[in-house]
Short mmCIF file of C-alpha atoms and ligand atoms in Angstrom, two decimals:
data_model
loop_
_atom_site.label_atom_id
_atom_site.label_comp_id
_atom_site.label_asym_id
_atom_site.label_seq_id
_atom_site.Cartn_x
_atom_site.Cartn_y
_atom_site.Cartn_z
CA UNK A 177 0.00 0.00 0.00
CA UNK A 178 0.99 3.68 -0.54
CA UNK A 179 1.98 6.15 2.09
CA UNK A 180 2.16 9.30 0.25
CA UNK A 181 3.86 12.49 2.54
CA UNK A 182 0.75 14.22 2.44
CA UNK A 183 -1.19 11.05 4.17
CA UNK A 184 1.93 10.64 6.79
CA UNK A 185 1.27 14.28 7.57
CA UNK A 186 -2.99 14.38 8.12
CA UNK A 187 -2.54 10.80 9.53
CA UNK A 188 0.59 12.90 12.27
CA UNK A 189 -2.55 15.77 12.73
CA UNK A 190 -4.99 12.77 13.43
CA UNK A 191 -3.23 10.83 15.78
CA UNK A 192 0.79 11.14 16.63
CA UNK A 193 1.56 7.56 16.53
CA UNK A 194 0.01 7.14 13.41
CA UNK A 195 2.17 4.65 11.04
CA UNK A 196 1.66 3.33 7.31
CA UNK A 197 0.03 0.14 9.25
CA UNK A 198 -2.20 2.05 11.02
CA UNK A 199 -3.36 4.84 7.98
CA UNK A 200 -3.78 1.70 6.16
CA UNK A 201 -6.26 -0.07 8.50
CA UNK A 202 -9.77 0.64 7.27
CA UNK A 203 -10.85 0.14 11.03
CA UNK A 204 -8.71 3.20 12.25
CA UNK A 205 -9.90 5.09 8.88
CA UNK A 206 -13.20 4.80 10.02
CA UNK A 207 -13.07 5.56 13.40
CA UNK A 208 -11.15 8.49 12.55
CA UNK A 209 -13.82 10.38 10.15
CA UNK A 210 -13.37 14.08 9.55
CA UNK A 211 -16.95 14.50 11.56
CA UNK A 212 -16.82 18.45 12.49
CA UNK A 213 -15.71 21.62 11.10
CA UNK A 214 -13.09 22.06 13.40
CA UNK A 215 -11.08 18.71 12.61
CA UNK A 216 -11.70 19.56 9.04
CA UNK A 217 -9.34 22.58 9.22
CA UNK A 218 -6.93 21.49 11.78
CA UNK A 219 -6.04 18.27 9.52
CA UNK A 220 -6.20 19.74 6.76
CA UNK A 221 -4.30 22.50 8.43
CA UNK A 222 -6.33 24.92 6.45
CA UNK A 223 -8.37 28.44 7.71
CA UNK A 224 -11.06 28.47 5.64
CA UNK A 225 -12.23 32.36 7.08
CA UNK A 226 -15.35 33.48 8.94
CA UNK A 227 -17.62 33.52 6.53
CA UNK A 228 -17.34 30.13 5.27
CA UNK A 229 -17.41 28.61 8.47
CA UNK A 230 -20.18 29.64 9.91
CA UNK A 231 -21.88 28.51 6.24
CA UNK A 232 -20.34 24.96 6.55
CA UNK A 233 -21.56 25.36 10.59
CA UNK A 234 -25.03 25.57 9.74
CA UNK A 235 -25.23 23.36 6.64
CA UNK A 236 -23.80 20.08 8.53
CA UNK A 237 -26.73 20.88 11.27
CA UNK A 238 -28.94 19.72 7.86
CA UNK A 239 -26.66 17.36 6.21
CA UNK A 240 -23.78 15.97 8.24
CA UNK A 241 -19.81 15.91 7.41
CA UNK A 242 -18.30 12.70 7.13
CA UNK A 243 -14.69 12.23 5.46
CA UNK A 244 -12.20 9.46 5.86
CA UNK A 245 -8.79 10.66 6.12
CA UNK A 246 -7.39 9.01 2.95
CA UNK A 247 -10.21 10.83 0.77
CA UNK A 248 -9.33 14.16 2.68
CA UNK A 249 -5.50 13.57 1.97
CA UNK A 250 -6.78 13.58 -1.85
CA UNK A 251 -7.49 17.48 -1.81
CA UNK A 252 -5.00 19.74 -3.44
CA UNK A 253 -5.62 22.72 -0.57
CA UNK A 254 -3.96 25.11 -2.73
CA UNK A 255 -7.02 25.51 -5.01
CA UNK A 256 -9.43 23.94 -2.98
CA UNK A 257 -12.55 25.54 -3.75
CA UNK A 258 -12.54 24.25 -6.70
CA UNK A 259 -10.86 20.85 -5.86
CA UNK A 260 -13.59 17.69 -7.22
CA UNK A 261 -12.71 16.17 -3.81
CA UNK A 262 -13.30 19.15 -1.83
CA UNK A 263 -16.26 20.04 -3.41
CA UNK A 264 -17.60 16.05 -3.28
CA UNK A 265 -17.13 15.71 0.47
CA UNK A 266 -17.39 18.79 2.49
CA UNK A 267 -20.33 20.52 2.72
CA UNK A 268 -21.91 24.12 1.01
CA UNK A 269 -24.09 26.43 1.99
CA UNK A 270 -25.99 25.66 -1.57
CA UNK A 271 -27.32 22.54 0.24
CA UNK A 272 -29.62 24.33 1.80
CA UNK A 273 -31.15 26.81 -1.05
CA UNK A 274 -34.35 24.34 -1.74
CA UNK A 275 -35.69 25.05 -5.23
CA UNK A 276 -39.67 24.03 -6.17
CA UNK A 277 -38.10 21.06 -7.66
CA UNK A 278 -36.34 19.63 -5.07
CA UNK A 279 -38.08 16.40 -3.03
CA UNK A 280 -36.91 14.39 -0.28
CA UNK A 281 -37.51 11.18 -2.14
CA UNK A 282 -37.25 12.29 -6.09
CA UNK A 283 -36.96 8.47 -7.19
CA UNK A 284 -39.86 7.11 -4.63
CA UNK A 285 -38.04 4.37 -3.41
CA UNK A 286 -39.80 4.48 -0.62
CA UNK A 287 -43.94 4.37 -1.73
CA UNK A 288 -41.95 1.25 -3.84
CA UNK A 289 -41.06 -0.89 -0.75
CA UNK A 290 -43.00 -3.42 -0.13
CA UNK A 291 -40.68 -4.24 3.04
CA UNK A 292 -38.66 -1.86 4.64
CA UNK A 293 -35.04 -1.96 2.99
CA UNK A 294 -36.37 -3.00 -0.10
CA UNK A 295 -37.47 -1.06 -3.20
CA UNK A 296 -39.20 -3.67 -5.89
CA UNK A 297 -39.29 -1.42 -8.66
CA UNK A 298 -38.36 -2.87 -11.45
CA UNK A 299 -40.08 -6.68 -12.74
CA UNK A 300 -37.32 -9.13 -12.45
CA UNK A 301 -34.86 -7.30 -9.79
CA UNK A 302 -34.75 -5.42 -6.47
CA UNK A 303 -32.89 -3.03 -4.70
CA UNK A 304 -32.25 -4.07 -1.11
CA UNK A 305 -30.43 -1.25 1.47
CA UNK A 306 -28.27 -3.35 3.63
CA UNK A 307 -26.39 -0.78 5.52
CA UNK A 308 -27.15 2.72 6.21
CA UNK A 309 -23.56 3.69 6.91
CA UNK A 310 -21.23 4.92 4.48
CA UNK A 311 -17.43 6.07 5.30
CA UNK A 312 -17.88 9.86 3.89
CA UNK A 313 -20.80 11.01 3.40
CA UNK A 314 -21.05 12.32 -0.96
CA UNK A 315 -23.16 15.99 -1.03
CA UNK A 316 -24.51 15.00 -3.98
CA UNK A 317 -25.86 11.86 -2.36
CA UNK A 318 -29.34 11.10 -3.51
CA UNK A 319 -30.45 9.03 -0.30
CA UNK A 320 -29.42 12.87 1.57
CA UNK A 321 -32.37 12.50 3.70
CA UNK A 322 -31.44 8.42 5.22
CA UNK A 323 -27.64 10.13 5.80
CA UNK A 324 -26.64 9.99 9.42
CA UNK A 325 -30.38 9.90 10.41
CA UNK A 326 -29.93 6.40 12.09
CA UNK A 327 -26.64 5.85 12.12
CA UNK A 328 -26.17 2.28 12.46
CA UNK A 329 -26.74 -0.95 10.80
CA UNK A 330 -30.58 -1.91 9.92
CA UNK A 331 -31.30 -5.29 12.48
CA UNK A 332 -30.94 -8.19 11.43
CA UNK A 333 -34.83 -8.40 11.62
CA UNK A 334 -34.69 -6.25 8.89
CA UNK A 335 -32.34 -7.84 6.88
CA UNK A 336 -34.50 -11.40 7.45
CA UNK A 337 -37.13 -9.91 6.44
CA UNK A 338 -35.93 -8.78 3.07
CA UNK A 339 -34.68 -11.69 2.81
CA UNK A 340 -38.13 -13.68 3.28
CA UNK A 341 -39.45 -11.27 0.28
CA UNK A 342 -36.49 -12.33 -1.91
CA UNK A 343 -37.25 -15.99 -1.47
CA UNK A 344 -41.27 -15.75 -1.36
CA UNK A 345 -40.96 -13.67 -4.46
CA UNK A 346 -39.69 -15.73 -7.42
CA UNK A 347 -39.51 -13.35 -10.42
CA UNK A 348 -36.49 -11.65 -8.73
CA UNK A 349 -33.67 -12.76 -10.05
CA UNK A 350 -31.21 -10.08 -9.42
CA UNK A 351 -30.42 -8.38 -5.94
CA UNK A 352 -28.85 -5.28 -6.08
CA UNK A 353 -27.34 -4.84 -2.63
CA UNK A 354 -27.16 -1.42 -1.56
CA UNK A 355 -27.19 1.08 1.24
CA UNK A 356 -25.42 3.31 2.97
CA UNK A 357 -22.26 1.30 1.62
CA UNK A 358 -22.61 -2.42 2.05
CA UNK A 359 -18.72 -3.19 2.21
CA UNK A 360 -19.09 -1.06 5.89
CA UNK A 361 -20.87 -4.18 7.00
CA UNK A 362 -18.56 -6.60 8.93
CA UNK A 363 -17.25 -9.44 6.88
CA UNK A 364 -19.04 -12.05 8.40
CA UNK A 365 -22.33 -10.36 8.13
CA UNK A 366 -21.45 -9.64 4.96
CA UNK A 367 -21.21 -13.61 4.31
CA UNK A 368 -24.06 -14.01 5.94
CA UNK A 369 -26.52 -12.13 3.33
CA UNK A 370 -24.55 -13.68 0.61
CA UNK A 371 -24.73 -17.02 1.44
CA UNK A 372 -28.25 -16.84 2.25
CA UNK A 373 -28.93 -15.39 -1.13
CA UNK A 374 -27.27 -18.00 -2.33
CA UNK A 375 -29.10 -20.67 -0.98
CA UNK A 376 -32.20 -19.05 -2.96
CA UNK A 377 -33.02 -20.75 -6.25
CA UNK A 378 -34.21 -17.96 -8.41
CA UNK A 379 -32.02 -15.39 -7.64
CA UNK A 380 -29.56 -15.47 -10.78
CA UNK A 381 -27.10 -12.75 -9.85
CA UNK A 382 -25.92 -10.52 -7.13
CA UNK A 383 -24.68 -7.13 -7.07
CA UNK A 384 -23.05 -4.58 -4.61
CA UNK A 385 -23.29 -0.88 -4.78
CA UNK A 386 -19.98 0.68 -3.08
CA UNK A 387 -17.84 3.39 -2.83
CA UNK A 388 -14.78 1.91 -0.96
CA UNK A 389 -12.84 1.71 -3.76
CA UNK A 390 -12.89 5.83 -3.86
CA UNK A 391 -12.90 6.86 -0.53
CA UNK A 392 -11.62 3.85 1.54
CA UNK A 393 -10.12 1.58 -0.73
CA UNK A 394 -8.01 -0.27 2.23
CA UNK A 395 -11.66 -1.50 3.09
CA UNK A 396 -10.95 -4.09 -0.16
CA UNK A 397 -8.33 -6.91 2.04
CA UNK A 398 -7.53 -10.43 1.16
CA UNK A 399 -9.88 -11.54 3.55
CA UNK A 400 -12.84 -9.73 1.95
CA UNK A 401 -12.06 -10.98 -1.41
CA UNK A 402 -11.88 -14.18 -0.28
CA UNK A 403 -14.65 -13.99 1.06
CA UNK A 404 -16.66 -12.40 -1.90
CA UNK A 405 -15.21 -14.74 -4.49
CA UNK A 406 -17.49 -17.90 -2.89
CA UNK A 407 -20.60 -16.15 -4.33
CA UNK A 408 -20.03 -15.61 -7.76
CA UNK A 409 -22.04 -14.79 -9.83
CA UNK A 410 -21.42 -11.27 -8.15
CA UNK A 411 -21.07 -7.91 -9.44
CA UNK A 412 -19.92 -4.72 -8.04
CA UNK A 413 -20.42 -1.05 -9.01
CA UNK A 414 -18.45 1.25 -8.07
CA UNK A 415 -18.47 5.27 -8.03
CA UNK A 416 -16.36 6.69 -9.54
CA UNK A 417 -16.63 10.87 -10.53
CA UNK A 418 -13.24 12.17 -11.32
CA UNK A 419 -9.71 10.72 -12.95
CA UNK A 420 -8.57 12.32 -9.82
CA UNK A 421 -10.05 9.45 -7.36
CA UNK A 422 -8.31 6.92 -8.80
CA UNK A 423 -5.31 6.33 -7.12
CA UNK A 424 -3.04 3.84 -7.05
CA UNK A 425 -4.49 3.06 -3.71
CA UNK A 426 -7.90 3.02 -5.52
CA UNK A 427 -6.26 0.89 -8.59
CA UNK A 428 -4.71 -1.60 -6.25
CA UNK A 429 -8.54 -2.13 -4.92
CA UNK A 430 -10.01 -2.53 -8.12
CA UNK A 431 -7.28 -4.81 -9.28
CA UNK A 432 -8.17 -7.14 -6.20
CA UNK A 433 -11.43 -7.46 -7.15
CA UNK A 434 -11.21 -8.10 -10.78
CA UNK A 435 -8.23 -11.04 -9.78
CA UNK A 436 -11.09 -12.45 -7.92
CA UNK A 437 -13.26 -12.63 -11.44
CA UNK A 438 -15.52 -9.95 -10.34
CA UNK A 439 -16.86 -8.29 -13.17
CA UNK A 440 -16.62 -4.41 -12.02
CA UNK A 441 -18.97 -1.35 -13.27
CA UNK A 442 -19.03 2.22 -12.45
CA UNK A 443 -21.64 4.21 -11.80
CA UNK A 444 -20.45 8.33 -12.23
CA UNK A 445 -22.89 11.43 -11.53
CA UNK A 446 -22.63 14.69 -13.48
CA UNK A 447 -21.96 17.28 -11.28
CA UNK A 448 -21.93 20.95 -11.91
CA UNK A 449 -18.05 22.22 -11.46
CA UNK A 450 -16.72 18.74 -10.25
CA UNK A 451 -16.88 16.72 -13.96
CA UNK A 452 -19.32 18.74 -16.31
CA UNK A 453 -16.44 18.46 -19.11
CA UNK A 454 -15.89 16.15 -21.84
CA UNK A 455 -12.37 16.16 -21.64
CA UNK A 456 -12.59 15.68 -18.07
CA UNK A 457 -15.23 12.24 -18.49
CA UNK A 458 -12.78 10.68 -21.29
CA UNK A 459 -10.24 10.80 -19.29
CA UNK A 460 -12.15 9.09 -15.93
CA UNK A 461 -13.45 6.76 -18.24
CA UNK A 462 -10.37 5.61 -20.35
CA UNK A 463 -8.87 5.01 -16.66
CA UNK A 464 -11.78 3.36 -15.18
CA UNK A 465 -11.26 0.69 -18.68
CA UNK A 466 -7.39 0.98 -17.88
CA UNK A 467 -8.55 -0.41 -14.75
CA UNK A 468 -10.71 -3.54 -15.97
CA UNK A 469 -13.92 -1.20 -14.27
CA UNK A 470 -16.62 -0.81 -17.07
CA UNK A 471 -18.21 2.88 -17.37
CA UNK A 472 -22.27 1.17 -16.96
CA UNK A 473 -24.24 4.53 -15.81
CA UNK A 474 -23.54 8.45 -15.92
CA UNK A 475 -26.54 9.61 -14.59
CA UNK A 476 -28.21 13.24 -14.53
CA UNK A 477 -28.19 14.54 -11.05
CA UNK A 478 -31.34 13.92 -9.28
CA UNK A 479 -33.83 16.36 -7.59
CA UNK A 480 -33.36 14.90 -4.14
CA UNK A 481 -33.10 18.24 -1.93
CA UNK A 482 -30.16 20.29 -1.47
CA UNK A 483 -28.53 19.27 -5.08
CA UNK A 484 -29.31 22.17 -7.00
CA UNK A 485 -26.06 23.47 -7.33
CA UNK A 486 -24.27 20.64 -8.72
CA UNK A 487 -27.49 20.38 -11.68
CA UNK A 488 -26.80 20.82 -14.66
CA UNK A 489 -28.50 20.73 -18.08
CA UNK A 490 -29.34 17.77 -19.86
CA UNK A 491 -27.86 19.34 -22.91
CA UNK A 492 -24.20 18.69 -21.05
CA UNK A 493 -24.46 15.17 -20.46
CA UNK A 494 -25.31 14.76 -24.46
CA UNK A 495 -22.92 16.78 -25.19
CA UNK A 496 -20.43 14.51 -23.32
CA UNK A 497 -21.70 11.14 -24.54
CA UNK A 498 -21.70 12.82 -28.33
CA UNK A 499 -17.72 13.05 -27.43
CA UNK A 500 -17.41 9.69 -26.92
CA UNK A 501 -19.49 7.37 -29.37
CA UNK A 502 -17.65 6.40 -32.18
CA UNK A 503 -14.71 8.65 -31.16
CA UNK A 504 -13.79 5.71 -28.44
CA UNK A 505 -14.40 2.29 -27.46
CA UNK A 506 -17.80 1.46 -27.53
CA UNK A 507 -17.29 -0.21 -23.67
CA UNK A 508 -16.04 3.22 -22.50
CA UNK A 509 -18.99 5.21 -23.13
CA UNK A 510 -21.74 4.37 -20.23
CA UNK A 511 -25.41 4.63 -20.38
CA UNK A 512 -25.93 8.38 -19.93
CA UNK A 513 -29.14 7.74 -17.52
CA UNK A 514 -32.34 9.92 -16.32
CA UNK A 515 -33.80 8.28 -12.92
CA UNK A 516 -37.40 9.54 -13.64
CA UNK A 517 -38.86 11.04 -10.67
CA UNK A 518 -41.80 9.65 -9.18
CA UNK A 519 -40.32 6.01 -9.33
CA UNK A 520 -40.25 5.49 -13.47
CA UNK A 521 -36.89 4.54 -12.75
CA UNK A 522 -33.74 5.01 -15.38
CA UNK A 523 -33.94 6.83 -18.75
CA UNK A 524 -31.74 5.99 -21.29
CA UNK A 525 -30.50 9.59 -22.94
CA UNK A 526 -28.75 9.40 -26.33
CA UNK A 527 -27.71 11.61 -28.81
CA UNK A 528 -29.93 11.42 -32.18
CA UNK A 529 -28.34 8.86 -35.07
CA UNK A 530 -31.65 7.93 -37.04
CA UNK A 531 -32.14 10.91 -39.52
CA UNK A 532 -35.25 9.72 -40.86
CA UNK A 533 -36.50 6.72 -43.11
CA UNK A 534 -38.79 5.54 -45.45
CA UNK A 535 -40.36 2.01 -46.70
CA UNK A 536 -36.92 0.70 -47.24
CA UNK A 537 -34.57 2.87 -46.28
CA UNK A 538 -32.98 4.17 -43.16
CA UNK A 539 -31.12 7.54 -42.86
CA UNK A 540 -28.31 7.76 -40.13
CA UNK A 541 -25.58 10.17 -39.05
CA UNK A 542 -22.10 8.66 -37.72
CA UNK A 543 -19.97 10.42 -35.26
CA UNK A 544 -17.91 12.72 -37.74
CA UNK A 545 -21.11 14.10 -39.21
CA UNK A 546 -21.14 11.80 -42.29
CA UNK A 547 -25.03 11.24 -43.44
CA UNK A 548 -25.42 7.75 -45.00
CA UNK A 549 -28.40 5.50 -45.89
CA UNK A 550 -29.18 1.42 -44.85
CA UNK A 551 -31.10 -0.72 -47.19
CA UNK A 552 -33.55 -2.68 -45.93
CA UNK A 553 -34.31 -6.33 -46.87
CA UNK A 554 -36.60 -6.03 -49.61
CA UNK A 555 -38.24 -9.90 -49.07
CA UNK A 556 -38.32 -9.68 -44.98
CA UNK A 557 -41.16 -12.37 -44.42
CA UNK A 558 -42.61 -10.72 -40.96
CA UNK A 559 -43.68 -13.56 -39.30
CA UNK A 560 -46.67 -13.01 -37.12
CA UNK A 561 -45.84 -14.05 -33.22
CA UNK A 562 -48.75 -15.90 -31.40
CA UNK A 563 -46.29 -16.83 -28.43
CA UNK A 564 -46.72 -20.35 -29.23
CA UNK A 565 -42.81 -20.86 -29.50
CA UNK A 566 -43.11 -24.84 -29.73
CA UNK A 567 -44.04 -24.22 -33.43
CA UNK A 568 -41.64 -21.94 -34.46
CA UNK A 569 -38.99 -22.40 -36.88
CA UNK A 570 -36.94 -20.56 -34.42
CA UNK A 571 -35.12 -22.54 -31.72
CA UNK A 572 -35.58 -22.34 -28.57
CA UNK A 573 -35.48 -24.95 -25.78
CA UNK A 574 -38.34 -23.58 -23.30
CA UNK A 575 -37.13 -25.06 -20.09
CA UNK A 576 -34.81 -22.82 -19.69
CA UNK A 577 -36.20 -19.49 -21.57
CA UNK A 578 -37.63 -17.17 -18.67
CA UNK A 579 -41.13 -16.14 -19.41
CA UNK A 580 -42.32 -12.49 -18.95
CA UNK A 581 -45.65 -10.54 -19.50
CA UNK A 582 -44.98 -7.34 -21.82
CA UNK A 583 -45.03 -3.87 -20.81
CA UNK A 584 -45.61 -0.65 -22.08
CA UNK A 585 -44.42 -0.18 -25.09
CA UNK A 586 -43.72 -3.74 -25.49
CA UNK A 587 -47.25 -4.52 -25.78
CA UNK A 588 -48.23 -2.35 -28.45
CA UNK A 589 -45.45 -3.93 -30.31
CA UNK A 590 -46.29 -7.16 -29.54
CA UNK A 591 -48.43 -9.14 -32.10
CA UNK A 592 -49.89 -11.42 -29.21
CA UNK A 593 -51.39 -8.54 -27.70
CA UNK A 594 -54.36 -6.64 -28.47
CA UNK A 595 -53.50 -3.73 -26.51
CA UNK A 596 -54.13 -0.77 -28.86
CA UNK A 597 -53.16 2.21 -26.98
CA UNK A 598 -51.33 3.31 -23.14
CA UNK A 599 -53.88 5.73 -21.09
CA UNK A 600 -52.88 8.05 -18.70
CA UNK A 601 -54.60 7.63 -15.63
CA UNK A 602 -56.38 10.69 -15.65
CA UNK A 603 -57.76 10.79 -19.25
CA UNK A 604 -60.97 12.60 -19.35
CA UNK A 605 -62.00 11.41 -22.57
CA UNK A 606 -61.78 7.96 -21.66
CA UNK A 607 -63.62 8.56 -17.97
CA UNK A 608 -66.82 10.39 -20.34
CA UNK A 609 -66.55 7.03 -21.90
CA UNK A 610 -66.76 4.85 -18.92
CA UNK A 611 -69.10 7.08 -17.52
CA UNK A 612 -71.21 6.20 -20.57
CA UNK A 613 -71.58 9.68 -21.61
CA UNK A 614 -70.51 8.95 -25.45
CA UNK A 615 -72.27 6.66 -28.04
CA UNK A 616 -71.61 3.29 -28.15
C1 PLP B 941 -31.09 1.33 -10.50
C2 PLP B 941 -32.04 0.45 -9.86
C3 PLP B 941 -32.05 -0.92 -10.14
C4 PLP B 941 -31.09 -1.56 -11.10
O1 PLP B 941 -31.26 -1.08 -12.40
P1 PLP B 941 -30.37 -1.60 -13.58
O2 PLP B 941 -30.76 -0.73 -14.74
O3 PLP B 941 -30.71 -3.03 -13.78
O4 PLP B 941 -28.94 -1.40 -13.17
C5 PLP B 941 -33.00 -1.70 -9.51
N1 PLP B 941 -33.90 -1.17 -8.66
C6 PLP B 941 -33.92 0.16 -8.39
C7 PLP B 941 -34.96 0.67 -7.47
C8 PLP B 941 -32.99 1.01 -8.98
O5 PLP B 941 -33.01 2.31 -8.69
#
């Protein structure tokens, strides 16, 4: 591990007999969280003037600070109101301008729980918070109003009975574990869930949302991989938001993990001064590849409260993802993601290729500008679907092809449907209707 002169000096501020062993045990890193204003300046041996104290003062009474000492040992303090690492981890007095927009619970992950810990939005997967801890607390977090509320681990009651709603509930077949940061769980706990999802038949795959291998990447030891790599399938996302974060601590972490065969994603957030920059994205996501981590989601910051200042226009994240299709590898550009408030869940964004078309002929634009045309099959034989896949000339063995009901958009397409049109809820025209008011 690394033991940079910077580190040896917060780590001398944090506790005398501090020594590379120590800095590097994610124990001590934990229990010695940048938690106040007060510790915040005297490690960072930085006097951040009146004014902006008493803002960061009365902004953690709202949001709470929480910084490990390796993340805080990332921040260049020569510029750092403008540092990414700074302006990630230690709290503005922006948090607390509240714009019409802003909602405690943008994504309604909450009205989606059918237990407490889990959110069941989605068909064939859930979302299940196994930890409300994390080791620094992100100010663009969009769980803001769980942080530091109950500070502790959810019981094991809790946790049992998410579990029971995995098992008694067999469409879900992936389990996105999530939190707080999961990987602040012990290890044995840790096991625990795991091996109890395990046991259950239908669940396909596991994940793990963390953000250890950013902010305390000596959280990823031997004995944590080893214990991972017994329940494989697993994947883990990680987050992420600036070539900055990643370290060769960081790198070290992430190379642990993918030794153990864990296929690794990243999940970045566009933030307003901290990464709004193509040139700035390339370059986190050519590392993150560098790195075996996969760039899965950039998403659009949400409209949880206190997040308005790191918003920014839609416009910027196209702008970023036009920068990078075609003009890189096609498995460094992520998904460039809307989560739809009210609980619609993710929204692919993409910049327009399909120019237009006609009977058999498509119209597309590549990534230098060039305009070119696709012929379409002339003799395409459309073969109308009935869902009776025994007859087809197509092959598939059904025992093991899942079965699924369409949805949306789906349906309509769907020849062995005769759904002819999606209704919002409050249509007037169709309530006259029901209310027999039209002709039949
Ligand atoms: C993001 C999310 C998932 C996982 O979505 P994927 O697109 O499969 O990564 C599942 N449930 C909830 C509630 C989510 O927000």
């Amino acid at each position: 591990m690394i033991y940079t002169e910077n580190q040896q000096e917060i780590g001398e501020r944090i506790d005398a007999d501090v020594s590379k062993t120590i800095w590097n045990d994610w124990r001590w890193q934990v229990k010695h969280r940048i938690r106040s204003l007060q510790q915040l300046e005297d490690f960072l041996n930085l006097d951040l003037g009146e004014e902006k104290r008493k803002q960061i003062q009365q902004t953690i009474k709202k949001f709470p600070l929480s910084i490990t000492p390796y993340y805080l040992s990332l921040i260049n303090t020569e510029n750092f109101e403008n540092d990414p690492v700074f302006m990630q981890s230690v709290p503005s007095i922006q948090e607390l301008e509240m714009s019409n927009e802003d909602m405690a619970d943008p994504l309604h992950e909450d009205q989606d729980s059918p237990v407490p810990g889990i959110t069941h939005r989605y068909p064939d997967r859930v979302l299940f918070l196994v930890s409300n801890v994390c080791a620094m607390y992100c100010r663009h977090c969009t769980r803001k109003r769980k942080v530091g509320d109950v500070d502790n681990i959810p019981s094991k009651k809790v946790i049992k009975q998410g579990l029971e709603y995995i098992r008694n509930t067999p469409v879900i077949r992936d389990v996105l574990l999530s939190g707080g940061d999961p990987f602040l769980l012990p290890d044995e706990y840790l096991d625990y869930i795991l091996t109890e999802l395990g046991k259950i038949e239908h669940v396909e795959v596991v994940r793990i949302g963390t953000r250890t291998p950013v902010v305390l990447p000596y959280r990823i030891t031997d004995d944590l991989v080893n214990i991972l790599k017994k329940h494989h399938p697993l994947w883990i996302n990680t987050h992420f938001n600036h070539p900055r974060e990643l370290t060769e601590c960081a790198r070290r972490a992430l190379a642990k993990l993918a030794d153990a065969g864990i296929p690794l994603g990243n999940q970045s957030v566009l933030l307003s001064g901290v990464n709004d920059c193509s040139r700035i994205m390339r370059t986190l996501f050519h590392k993150l590849v560098a790195n075996r981590v996969r760039p899965y989601y950039l998403y659009q910051c949400d409209l949880s409260e206190g997040l308005s200042h790191f918003r920014t226009p839609v416009g910027k994240g196209i702008e970023i993802i036009e920068n990078l299709i075609g003009h890189t590898s096609g498995f460094s550009v992520p998904t460039y993601v809307i989560d739809a408030p009210g609980g619609g869940g993710k929204i692919p964004i993409m910049p327009h290729y399909l120019i237009s078309w006609s009977t058999n002929k498509v119209i597309l634009r590549n990534y230098e500008g060039v305009i070119t045309t696709y012929k379409e099959p002339d003799s395409y034989e459309p073969v109308f679907c009935d869902r009776k896949c025994n007859d087809c000339t197509l092959q598939l063995s059904l025992d093991e092809a899942t079965e699924y009901q369409p949805v949306g958009i789906d349906r309509l397409l769907a020849d062995y449907s005769d759904t002819l049109s999606l209704v919002p809820q409050d249509n007037e025209r169709m309530e006259k209707r029901e209310n027999g008011e039209g002709q039949d």
